[in-house]
Amino acid sequence: MGAEEMIKSIDQNAAEVFVSRGSGGWGKGLYLRCTSKRNKVASLTGGGIHPVAKKIAELLNCPVVNAFEEKVELEEMICVVLDCGGTARMGVYPMKNILTINVKPASPSGSLAKHITEKVFVSGVTVGDVKPSDASVSMDHDEKENEPISIHSEQKLSSISSEGSERKEKSLTKLLTFPAYLLSYSMGFLYQAGKEAVNSFLTHVLPLMLGVSVLIGSFSFFNLEKILSGIVHYSMGTLPGLLIMAVVFSIPIFSNYLGAGATLGQVLIVLLGYEIAQGNIDFIWLFPALFATNVQVGCDFLPTALSMSDCEEKTVRAGLKAVAYSRLITSIVCVLVAYFGAKLAGF
């Protein structure tokens, strides 16, 4: 049965599916239901359609689409199944009010953390966490979320209309108090910026630093520092090693997995920095290594970015292949340019 035929044969009274959080996951769980408007399950995990997305589609009797190959309009998504270990994909879809299912046990973090709420997000999900739910518990998510918004808008318009005359009378007072208001707003803005910076450091940067520290400490504890130093030296401390690493990381089949959260590049650069600090590797290799270890960054976010740009389906398919294969070519060029640039700069 084709996708269009499946959409036409949707039973509006079908029971919902409940997706609970998995081991180490976050969230209370989500109720999913296929409607005439939202009738597709989007899989954005790389390497084909994820088993979680397949099971959801089977229980809801609706199509499942590999969003890395085909475009899915946001308005058509029942939910999106992804494997984001960072903040980008994991936060963009909740920001757009799309029910988001993360198969990795991730919790809200980063600049989009405020959008990742229990109403639209659940993580650590496995196939065993997807089960049919009781139809009596069903709810129409669109109607539930749109109703308070429309009421709030009407109240706001009414309030603005009734207070219009009073605002004109107080224009002089506002003009005099504007400097104080500006100062208060600026201080509040700086406070919030500092608060978000600290939260991002505690939830994203600090765990990475601790993880790498444990890794280095483990090698030191078991007297395997020479092995670690040798691996880092031959992979990131020589030009052939960096070129091979750049090519391997930019292979389209691997880049979708390696690019998630930009974690791999961060870990490798920290290890290189540690070896440079120990005097085992020259400082000149840091600059080209930045390009070699980051060629895959963003490849996992490409389908989301193209969809957010309202690209047509043909553009999405062509864009995914174009960027993926261009990384394979430009990765070598970037490493060479960075290396000879560092040489010329006298590093």
mmCIF file of C-alpha atoms in Angstrom:
data_model
loop_
_atom_site.group_PDB
_atom_site.id
_atom_site.type_symbol
_atom_site.label_atom_id
_atom_site.label_comp_id
_atom_site.label_asym_id
_atom_site.label_seq_id
_atom_site.Cartn_x
_atom_site.Cartn_y
_atom_site.Cartn_z
ATOM 1 C CA MET A 1 0.000 0.000 0.000
ATOM 2 C CA GLY A 2 1.424 3.399 -0.979
ATOM 3 C CA ALA A 3 1.825 6.344 1.380
ATOM 4 C CA GLU A 4 -1.137 8.264 -0.097
ATOM 5 C CA GLU A 5 -3.435 5.240 0.186
ATOM 6 C CA MET A 6 -2.378 4.705 3.804
ATOM 7 C CA ILE A 7 -3.149 8.344 4.631
ATOM 8 C CA LYS A 8 -6.625 8.080 3.090
ATOM 9 C CA SER A 9 -7.374 4.905 5.049
ATOM 10 C CA ILE A 10 -6.514 6.372 8.449
ATOM 11 C CA ASP A 11 -9.035 5.546 11.146
ATOM 12 C CA GLN A 12 -9.654 8.696 13.129
ATOM 13 C CA ASN A 13 -10.993 6.713 16.088
ATOM 14 C CA ALA A 14 -7.921 4.497 16.374
ATOM 15 C CA ALA A 15 -6.325 4.143 19.788
ATOM 16 C CA GLU A 16 -3.323 6.257 20.607
ATOM 17 C CA VAL A 17 0.243 5.100 21.122
ATOM 18 C CA PHE A 18 2.062 5.936 24.328
ATOM 19 C CA VAL A 19 5.835 6.413 24.215
ATOM 20 C CA SER A 20 7.448 6.277 27.645
ATOM 21 C CA ARG A 21 10.966 7.304 28.531
ATOM 22 C CA GLY A 22 13.630 4.626 28.492
ATOM 23 C CA SER A 23 16.367 3.711 30.940
ATOM 24 C CA GLY A 24 18.268 6.870 31.859
ATOM 25 C CA GLY A 25 15.915 8.926 29.710
ATOM 26 C CA TRP A 26 14.019 12.121 30.430
ATOM 27 C CA GLY A 27 10.353 13.102 30.260
ATOM 28 C CA LYS A 28 6.993 11.729 31.367
ATOM 29 C CA GLY A 29 6.048 10.178 28.031
ATOM 30 C CA LEU A 30 4.065 11.228 24.969
ATOM 31 C CA TYR A 31 0.694 10.240 23.529
ATOM 32 C CA LEU A 32 0.725 9.955 19.733
ATOM 33 C CA ARG A 33 -2.238 9.875 17.409
ATOM 34 C CA CYS A 34 -2.546 9.908 13.629
ATOM 35 C CA THR A 35 -4.948 12.542 12.270
ATOM 36 C CA SER A 36 -5.888 13.719 8.803
ATOM 37 C CA LYS A 37 -3.445 16.614 9.191
ATOM 38 C CA ARG A 38 -0.585 14.981 11.098
ATOM 39 C CA ASN A 39 -0.197 11.610 9.403
ATOM 40 C CA LYS A 40 3.526 10.789 9.076
ATOM 41 C CA VAL A 41 6.260 9.568 11.407
ATOM 42 C CA ALA A 42 9.633 11.135 10.597
ATOM 43 C CA SER A 43 12.837 9.204 11.309
ATOM 44 C CA LEU A 44 15.965 11.355 11.593
ATOM 45 C CA THR A 45 18.509 8.928 12.973
ATOM 46 C CA GLY A 46 20.742 8.167 9.975
ATOM 47 C CA GLY A 47 21.386 4.693 8.621
ATOM 48 C CA GLY A 48 17.790 4.185 7.549
ATOM 49 C CA ILE A 49 14.522 4.171 9.460
ATOM 50 C CA HIS A 50 14.933 3.503 13.186
ATOM 51 C CA PRO A 51 13.066 0.522 14.734
ATOM 52 C CA VAL A 52 11.304 2.877 17.171
ATOM 53 C CA ALA A 53 9.886 4.893 14.270
ATOM 54 C CA LYS A 54 8.849 1.684 12.502
ATOM 55 C CA LYS A 55 6.938 0.405 15.510
ATOM 56 C CA ILE A 56 5.157 3.723 16.050
ATOM 57 C CA ALA A 57 4.092 3.755 12.392
ATOM 58 C CA GLU A 58 2.886 0.142 12.578
ATOM 59 C CA LEU A 59 0.770 0.779 15.666
ATOM 60 C CA LEU A 60 -0.705 3.958 14.178
ATOM 61 C CA ASN A 61 -1.084 2.409 10.699
ATOM 62 C CA CYS A 62 0.574 5.374 9.018
ATOM 63 C CA PRO A 63 3.618 5.989 6.778
ATOM 64 C CA VAL A 64 7.127 6.358 8.202
ATOM 65 C CA VAL A 65 9.592 8.545 6.289
ATOM 66 C CA ASN A 66 13.380 8.630 6.346
ATOM 67 C CA ALA A 67 13.885 12.385 6.784
ATOM 68 C CA PHE A 68 17.503 12.078 5.660
ATOM 69 C CA GLU A 69 16.262 11.190 2.170
ATOM 70 C CA GLU A 70 12.799 12.722 1.880
ATOM 71 C CA LYS A 71 11.342 15.996 3.051
ATOM 72 C CA VAL A 72 8.535 15.915 5.587
ATOM 73 C CA GLU A 73 6.535 19.077 6.234
ATOM 74 C CA LEU A 74 6.375 20.041 9.900
ATOM 75 C CA GLU A 75 2.585 20.241 9.708
ATOM 76 C CA GLU A 76 2.433 16.589 8.600
ATOM 77 C CA MET A 77 4.575 15.159 11.403
ATOM 78 C CA ILE A 78 2.929 13.104 14.117
ATOM 79 C CA CYS A 79 6.341 12.976 15.747
ATOM 80 C CA VAL A 80 10.022 12.927 14.877
ATOM 81 C CA VAL A 81 12.371 10.166 16.044
ATOM 82 C CA LEU A 82 16.008 11.267 16.316
ATOM 83 C CA ASP A 83 19.310 10.342 17.938
ATOM 84 C CA CYS A 84 20.690 13.710 18.997
ATOM 85 C CA GLY A 85 23.317 13.766 21.724
ATOM 86 C CA GLY A 86 23.825 17.533 21.492
ATOM 87 C CA THR A 87 21.367 20.421 21.482
ATOM 88 C CA ALA A 88 20.480 21.335 17.876
ATOM 89 C CA ARG A 89 18.057 18.721 16.525
ATOM 90 C CA MET A 90 16.923 17.933 20.043
ATOM 91 C CA GLY A 91 15.772 21.528 20.578
ATOM 92 C CA VAL A 92 14.631 22.715 17.143
ATOM 93 C CA TYR A 93 11.656 20.382 16.824
ATOM 94 C CA PRO A 94 10.283 21.030 20.345
ATOM 95 C CA MET A 95 10.667 24.743 19.554
ATOM 96 C CA LYS A 96 8.375 24.144 16.561
ATOM 97 C CA ASN A 97 5.932 22.281 18.823
ATOM 98 C CA ILE A 98 6.675 18.905 17.194
ATOM 99 C CA LEU A 99 6.521 15.851 19.452
ATOM 100 C CA THR A 100 10.138 14.712 19.683
ATOM 101 C CA ILE A 101 11.375 11.222 20.571
ATOM 102 C CA ASN A 102 15.105 10.912 21.224
ATOM 103 C CA VAL A 103 16.471 7.362 21.242
ATOM 104 C CA LYS A 104 19.479 8.622 23.206
ATOM 105 C CA PRO A 105 19.117 9.287 26.962
ATOM 106 C CA ALA A 106 19.570 13.046 26.683
ATOM 107 C CA SER A 107 18.099 15.770 28.890
ATOM 108 C CA PRO A 108 17.395 19.470 28.140
ATOM 109 C CA SER A 109 20.589 21.462 27.622
ATOM 110 C CA GLY A 110 22.020 24.297 25.586
ATOM 111 C CA SER A 111 20.427 27.483 24.296
ATOM 112 C CA LEU A 112 17.211 25.671 23.249
ATOM 113 C CA ALA A 113 16.698 23.930 26.596
ATOM 114 C CA LYS A 114 13.711 26.135 27.488
ATOM 115 C CA HIS A 115 11.772 24.651 24.563
ATOM 116 C CA ILE A 116 12.477 21.040 25.549
ATOM 117 C CA THR A 117 9.578 20.326 27.889
ATOM 118 C CA GLU A 118 7.838 17.177 29.060
ATOM 119 C CA LYS A 119 4.830 18.021 26.874
ATOM 120 C CA VAL A 120 6.767 17.605 23.630
ATOM 121 C CA PHE A 121 9.923 15.618 24.430
ATOM 122 C CA VAL A 122 10.954 12.197 25.713
ATOM 123 C CA SER A 123 14.368 10.496 25.523
ATOM 124 C CA GLY A 124 16.121 7.165 25.983
ATOM 125 C CA VAL A 125 13.302 5.467 24.076
ATOM 126 C CA THR A 126 13.623 1.867 22.883
ATOM 127 C CA VAL A 127 11.210 -0.338 20.940
ATOM 128 C CA GLY A 128 9.926 -1.779 24.227
ATOM 129 C CA ASP A 129 8.878 1.700 25.392
ATOM 130 C CA VAL A 130 6.382 2.099 22.526
ATOM 131 C CA LYS A 131 2.988 0.613 23.400
ATOM 132 C CA PRO A 132 -0.692 1.106 22.483
ATOM 133 C CA SER A 133 -2.486 3.380 24.930
ATOM 134 C CA ASP A 134 -6.043 3.521 26.187
ATOM 135 C CA ALA A 135 -8.239 5.486 23.762
ATOM 136 C CA SER A 136 -10.017 7.098 26.721
ATOM 137 C CA VAL A 137 -6.829 8.946 27.584
ATOM 138 C CA SER A 138 -6.549 10.372 24.053
ATOM 139 C CA MET A 139 -6.325 14.082 23.408
ATOM 140 C CA ASP A 140 -6.018 16.277 20.352
ATOM 141 C CA HIS A 141 -2.656 18.015 20.840
ATOM 142 C CA ASP A 142 -3.342 20.660 18.212
ATOM 143 C CA GLU A 143 -6.674 21.753 19.700
ATOM 144 C CA LYS A 144 -5.344 21.655 23.249
ATOM 145 C CA GLU A 145 -2.406 23.884 22.433
ATOM 146 C CA ASN A 146 -4.163 26.275 20.076
ATOM 147 C CA GLU A 147 -7.145 27.022 22.323
ATOM 148 C CA PRO A 148 -5.351 28.833 25.193
ATOM 149 C CA ILE A 149 -3.252 30.723 22.637
ATOM 150 C CA SER A 150 -6.347 32.138 20.881
ATOM 151 C CA ILE A 151 -8.002 33.055 24.201
ATOM 152 C CA HIS A 152 -4.852 34.747 25.371
ATOM 153 C CA SER A 153 -4.635 36.701 22.110
ATOM 154 C CA GLU A 154 -8.250 37.945 22.429
ATOM 155 C CA GLN A 155 -7.683 39.025 26.037
ATOM 156 C CA LYS A 156 -4.498 40.818 25.049
ATOM 157 C CA LEU A 157 -6.207 42.702 22.192
ATOM 158 C CA SER A 158 -9.080 43.677 24.479
ATOM 159 C CA SER A 159 -6.665 44.901 27.140
ATOM 160 C CA ILE A 160 -4.698 46.984 24.617
ATOM 161 C CA SER A 161 -7.894 48.601 23.314
ATOM 162 C CA SER A 162 -9.204 49.557 26.785
ATOM 163 C CA GLU A 163 -5.915 50.983 27.983
ATOM 164 C CA GLY A 164 -5.144 52.965 24.821
ATOM 165 C CA SER A 165 -6.434 56.251 26.190
ATOM 166 C CA GLU A 166 -4.598 55.868 29.485
ATOM 167 C CA ARG A 167 -1.288 55.285 27.721
ATOM 168 C CA LYS A 168 -1.608 58.569 25.842
ATOM 169 C CA GLU A 169 -2.077 60.438 29.109
ATOM 170 C CA LYS A 170 0.999 58.849 30.626
ATOM 171 C CA SER A 171 3.316 59.449 27.637
ATOM 172 C CA LEU A 172 5.208 62.205 29.457
ATOM 173 C CA THR A 173 5.760 59.991 32.486
ATOM 174 C CA LYS A 174 7.087 57.193 30.314
ATOM 175 C CA LEU A 175 9.471 59.561 28.574
ATOM 176 C CA LEU A 176 10.918 60.629 31.915
ATOM 177 C CA THR A 177 11.216 57.088 33.237
ATOM 178 C CA PHE A 178 12.691 55.669 30.024
ATOM 179 C CA PRO A 179 16.359 55.957 31.154
ATOM 180 C CA ALA A 180 15.563 54.020 34.333
ATOM 181 C CA TYR A 181 13.641 51.419 32.336
ATOM 182 C CA LEU A 182 16.525 51.063 29.865
ATOM 183 C CA LEU A 183 19.019 50.555 32.681
ATOM 184 C CA SER A 184 16.767 48.000 34.371
ATOM 185 C CA TYR A 185 16.256 46.117 31.103
ATOM 186 C CA SER A 186 19.993 46.076 30.381
ATOM 187 C CA MET A 187 20.821 44.681 33.800
ATOM 188 C CA GLY A 188 18.140 42.032 33.456
ATOM 189 C CA PHE A 189 19.447 41.093 30.010
ATOM 190 C CA LEU A 190 23.022 40.768 31.282
ATOM 191 C CA TYR A 191 21.859 38.704 34.248
ATOM 192 C CA GLN A 192 19.906 36.313 32.032
ATOM 193 C CA ALA A 193 22.824 36.023 29.596
ATOM 194 C CA GLY A 194 25.175 35.148 32.450
ATOM 195 C CA LYS A 195 22.676 32.651 33.844
ATOM 196 C CA GLU A 196 22.320 30.848 30.498
ATOM 197 C CA ALA A 197 26.092 30.826 30.018
ATOM 198 C CA VAL A 198 26.605 29.185 33.410
ATOM 199 C CA ASN A 199 23.825 26.661 32.742
ATOM 200 C CA SER A 200 25.314 25.771 29.354
ATOM 201 C CA PHE A 201 28.732 25.293 30.943
ATOM 202 C CA LEU A 202 27.353 23.080 33.722
ATOM 203 C CA THR A 203 25.147 20.943 31.471
ATOM 204 C CA HIS A 204 27.294 20.647 28.333
ATOM 205 C CA VAL A 205 30.922 21.779 28.702
ATOM 206 C CA LEU A 206 31.683 20.510 32.206
ATOM 207 C CA PRO A 207 30.420 16.926 31.617
ATOM 208 C CA LEU A 208 32.621 16.728 28.504
ATOM 209 C CA MET A 209 35.646 17.955 30.448
ATOM 210 C CA LEU A 210 35.011 15.427 33.208
ATOM 211 C CA GLY A 211 34.540 12.601 30.703
ATOM 212 C CA VAL A 212 37.805 13.337 28.927
ATOM 213 C CA SER A 213 39.564 13.688 32.284
ATOM 214 C CA VAL A 214 38.355 10.245 33.297
ATOM 215 C CA LEU A 215 39.569 8.841 29.963
ATOM 216 C CA ILE A 216 43.041 10.349 30.371
ATOM 217 C CA GLY A 217 43.137 9.333 34.029
ATOM 218 C CA SER A 218 42.280 5.734 33.109
ATOM 219 C CA PHE A 219 45.221 5.520 30.696
ATOM 220 C CA SER A 220 47.487 7.022 33.355
ATOM 221 C CA PHE A 221 46.246 4.672 36.082
ATOM 222 C CA PHE A 222 46.930 1.558 34.010
ATOM 223 C CA ASN A 223 50.272 2.921 32.757
ATOM 224 C CA LEU A 224 49.005 3.133 29.190
ATOM 225 C CA GLU A 225 49.982 6.746 28.589
ATOM 226 C CA LYS A 226 52.483 5.736 25.891
ATOM 227 C CA ILE A 227 49.727 3.973 23.958
ATOM 228 C CA LEU A 228 47.463 7.044 24.172
ATOM 229 C CA SER A 229 50.340 9.312 23.193
ATOM 230 C CA GLY A 230 51.203 7.101 20.210
ATOM 231 C CA ILE A 231 47.610 6.966 18.954
ATOM 232 C CA VAL A 232 47.195 10.734 19.199
ATOM 233 C CA HIS A 233 50.622 11.392 17.660
ATOM 234 C CA TYR A 234 50.156 9.240 14.550
ATOM 235 C CA SER A 235 46.537 10.273 13.981
ATOM 236 C CA MET A 236 46.717 14.020 14.740
ATOM 237 C CA GLY A 237 50.434 14.751 14.961
ATOM 238 C CA THR A 238 51.344 13.908 11.359
ATOM 239 C CA LEU A 239 50.027 15.208 8.035
ATOM 240 C CA PRO A 240 49.189 11.739 6.599
ATOM 241 C CA GLY A 241 47.327 10.858 9.807
ATOM 242 C CA LEU A 242 45.243 14.038 9.650
ATOM 243 C CA LEU A 243 44.417 13.505 5.975
ATOM 244 C CA ILE A 244 43.293 9.928 6.586
ATOM 245 C CA MET A 245 41.226 11.025 9.593
ATOM 246 C CA ALA A 246 39.570 13.819 7.601
ATOM 247 C CA VAL A 247 38.633 11.457 4.765
ATOM 248 C CA VAL A 248 37.250 8.767 7.092
ATOM 249 C CA PHE A 249 35.222 11.249 9.163
ATOM 250 C CA SER A 250 33.728 12.851 6.041
ATOM 251 C CA ILE A 251 32.496 9.618 4.434
ATOM 252 C CA PRO A 252 28.716 10.211 4.010
ATOM 253 C CA ILE A 253 27.815 6.875 5.613
ATOM 254 C CA PHE A 254 29.710 7.790 8.804
ATOM 255 C CA SER A 255 29.268 11.566 9.000
ATOM 256 C CA ASN A 256 25.609 11.437 10.128
ATOM 257 C CA TYR A 257 26.612 9.394 13.181
ATOM 258 C CA LEU A 258 29.918 11.104 13.971
ATOM 259 C CA GLY A 259 28.474 14.601 13.684
ATOM 260 C CA ALA A 260 25.887 14.234 16.458
ATOM 261 C CA GLY A 261 26.485 16.883 19.083
ATOM 262 C CA ALA A 262 29.971 17.666 17.691
ATOM 263 C CA THR A 263 31.187 15.532 20.584
ATOM 264 C CA LEU A 264 33.815 13.532 18.701
ATOM 265 C CA GLY A 265 35.713 16.586 17.502
ATOM 266 C CA GLN A 266 35.688 18.138 20.967
ATOM 267 C CA VAL A 267 37.070 15.017 22.633
ATOM 268 C CA LEU A 268 39.837 14.545 20.062
ATOM 269 C CA ILE A 269 40.944 18.179 20.264
ATOM 270 C CA VAL A 270 41.098 17.993 24.077
ATOM 271 C CA LEU A 271 43.270 14.868 23.810
ATOM 272 C CA LEU A 272 45.539 16.650 21.324
ATOM 273 C CA GLY A 273 45.745 19.669 23.614
ATOM 274 C CA TYR A 274 46.748 17.416 26.495
ATOM 275 C CA GLU A 275 49.557 15.853 24.446
ATOM 276 C CA ILE A 276 50.737 19.309 23.327
ATOM 277 C CA ALA A 277 50.808 20.450 26.938
ATOM 278 C CA GLN A 278 52.868 17.393 27.834
ATOM 279 C CA GLY A 279 55.367 18.325 25.102
ATOM 280 C CA ASN A 280 54.770 15.151 23.096
ATOM 281 C CA ILE A 281 53.360 16.920 20.001
ATOM 282 C CA ASP A 282 54.264 20.254 18.392
ATOM 283 C CA PHE A 283 51.770 23.110 18.636
ATOM 284 C CA ILE A 284 51.633 23.488 14.836
ATOM 285 C CA TRP A 285 49.356 20.438 14.515
ATOM 286 C CA LEU A 286 46.533 21.996 16.515
ATOM 287 C CA PHE A 287 45.301 24.239 13.678
ATOM 288 C CA PRO A 288 44.991 21.575 10.934
ATOM 289 C CA ALA A 289 43.588 19.113 13.488
ATOM 290 C CA LEU A 290 40.673 21.482 14.117
ATOM 291 C CA PHE A 291 39.620 21.062 10.481
ATOM 292 C CA ALA A 292 40.314 17.326 10.327
ATOM 293 C CA THR A 293 38.241 16.503 13.412
ATOM 294 C CA ASN A 294 35.301 18.755 12.539
ATOM 295 C CA VAL A 295 34.560 17.916 8.892
ATOM 296 C CA GLN A 296 31.543 15.849 9.991
ATOM 297 C CA VAL A 297 30.044 18.495 12.278
ATOM 298 C CA GLY A 298 26.554 19.536 11.204
ATOM 299 C CA CYS A 299 25.930 16.587 8.867
ATOM 300 C CA ASP A 300 23.348 15.211 11.286
ATOM 301 C CA PHE A 301 21.526 18.557 11.222
ATOM 302 C CA LEU A 302 21.325 18.940 7.430
ATOM 303 C CA PRO A 303 17.780 17.521 6.947
ATOM 304 C CA THR A 304 16.450 19.746 9.715
ATOM 305 C CA ALA A 305 18.140 22.855 8.326
ATOM 306 C CA LEU A 306 16.870 22.228 4.785
ATOM 307 C CA SER A 307 13.344 21.556 6.035
ATOM 308 C CA MET A 308 13.361 24.717 8.143
ATOM 309 C CA SER A 309 14.336 26.638 4.984
ATOM 310 C CA ASP A 310 11.121 25.473 3.280
ATOM 311 C CA CYS A 311 13.090 23.661 0.577
ATOM 312 C CA GLU A 312 11.304 21.422 -1.866
ATOM 313 C CA GLU A 313 11.756 17.661 -1.610
ATOM 314 C CA LYS A 314 14.069 17.545 -4.640
ATOM 315 C CA THR A 315 16.196 20.280 -3.109
ATOM 316 C CA VAL A 316 16.443 18.402 0.190
ATOM 317 C CA ARG A 317 17.576 15.194 -1.508
ATOM 318 C CA ALA A 318 20.105 16.993 -3.701
ATOM 319 C CA GLY A 319 21.306 19.183 -0.837
ATOM 320 C CA LEU A 320 21.997 16.253 1.476
ATOM 321 C CA LYS A 321 24.144 14.499 -1.118
ATOM 322 C CA ALA A 322 25.846 17.686 -2.272
ATOM 323 C CA VAL A 323 26.975 18.742 1.208
ATOM 324 C CA ALA A 324 27.931 15.217 2.281
ATOM 325 C CA TYR A 325 30.111 14.519 -0.754
ATOM 326 C CA SER A 326 31.541 18.038 -0.832
ATOM 327 C CA ARG A 327 32.849 17.467 2.709
ATOM 328 C CA LEU A 328 34.666 14.404 1.390
ATOM 329 C CA ILE A 329 36.539 16.587 -1.100
ATOM 330 C CA THR A 330 37.012 19.800 0.852
ATOM 331 C CA SER A 331 38.210 17.995 3.989
ATOM 332 C CA ILE A 332 41.590 17.276 2.374
ATOM 333 C CA VAL A 333 41.868 20.828 1.045
ATOM 334 C CA CYS A 334 41.033 22.347 4.445
ATOM 335 C CA VAL A 335 43.671 20.294 6.264
ATOM 336 C CA LEU A 336 46.366 21.161 3.705
ATOM 337 C CA VAL A 337 45.524 24.866 3.731
ATOM 338 C CA ALA A 338 45.514 24.924 7.536
ATOM 339 C CA TYR A 339 48.827 23.105 7.736
ATOM 340 C CA PHE A 340 50.705 25.278 5.250
ATOM 341 C CA GLY A 341 49.031 28.382 6.688
ATOM 342 C CA ALA A 342 50.345 27.485 10.127
ATOM 343 C CA LYS A 343 53.783 26.884 8.591
ATOM 344 C CA LEU A 344 53.802 30.303 6.956
ATOM 345 C CA ALA A 345 52.621 31.927 10.204
ATOM 346 C CA GLY A 346 55.679 30.493 11.930
ATOM 347 C CA PHE A 347 53.962 28.183 14.426
#
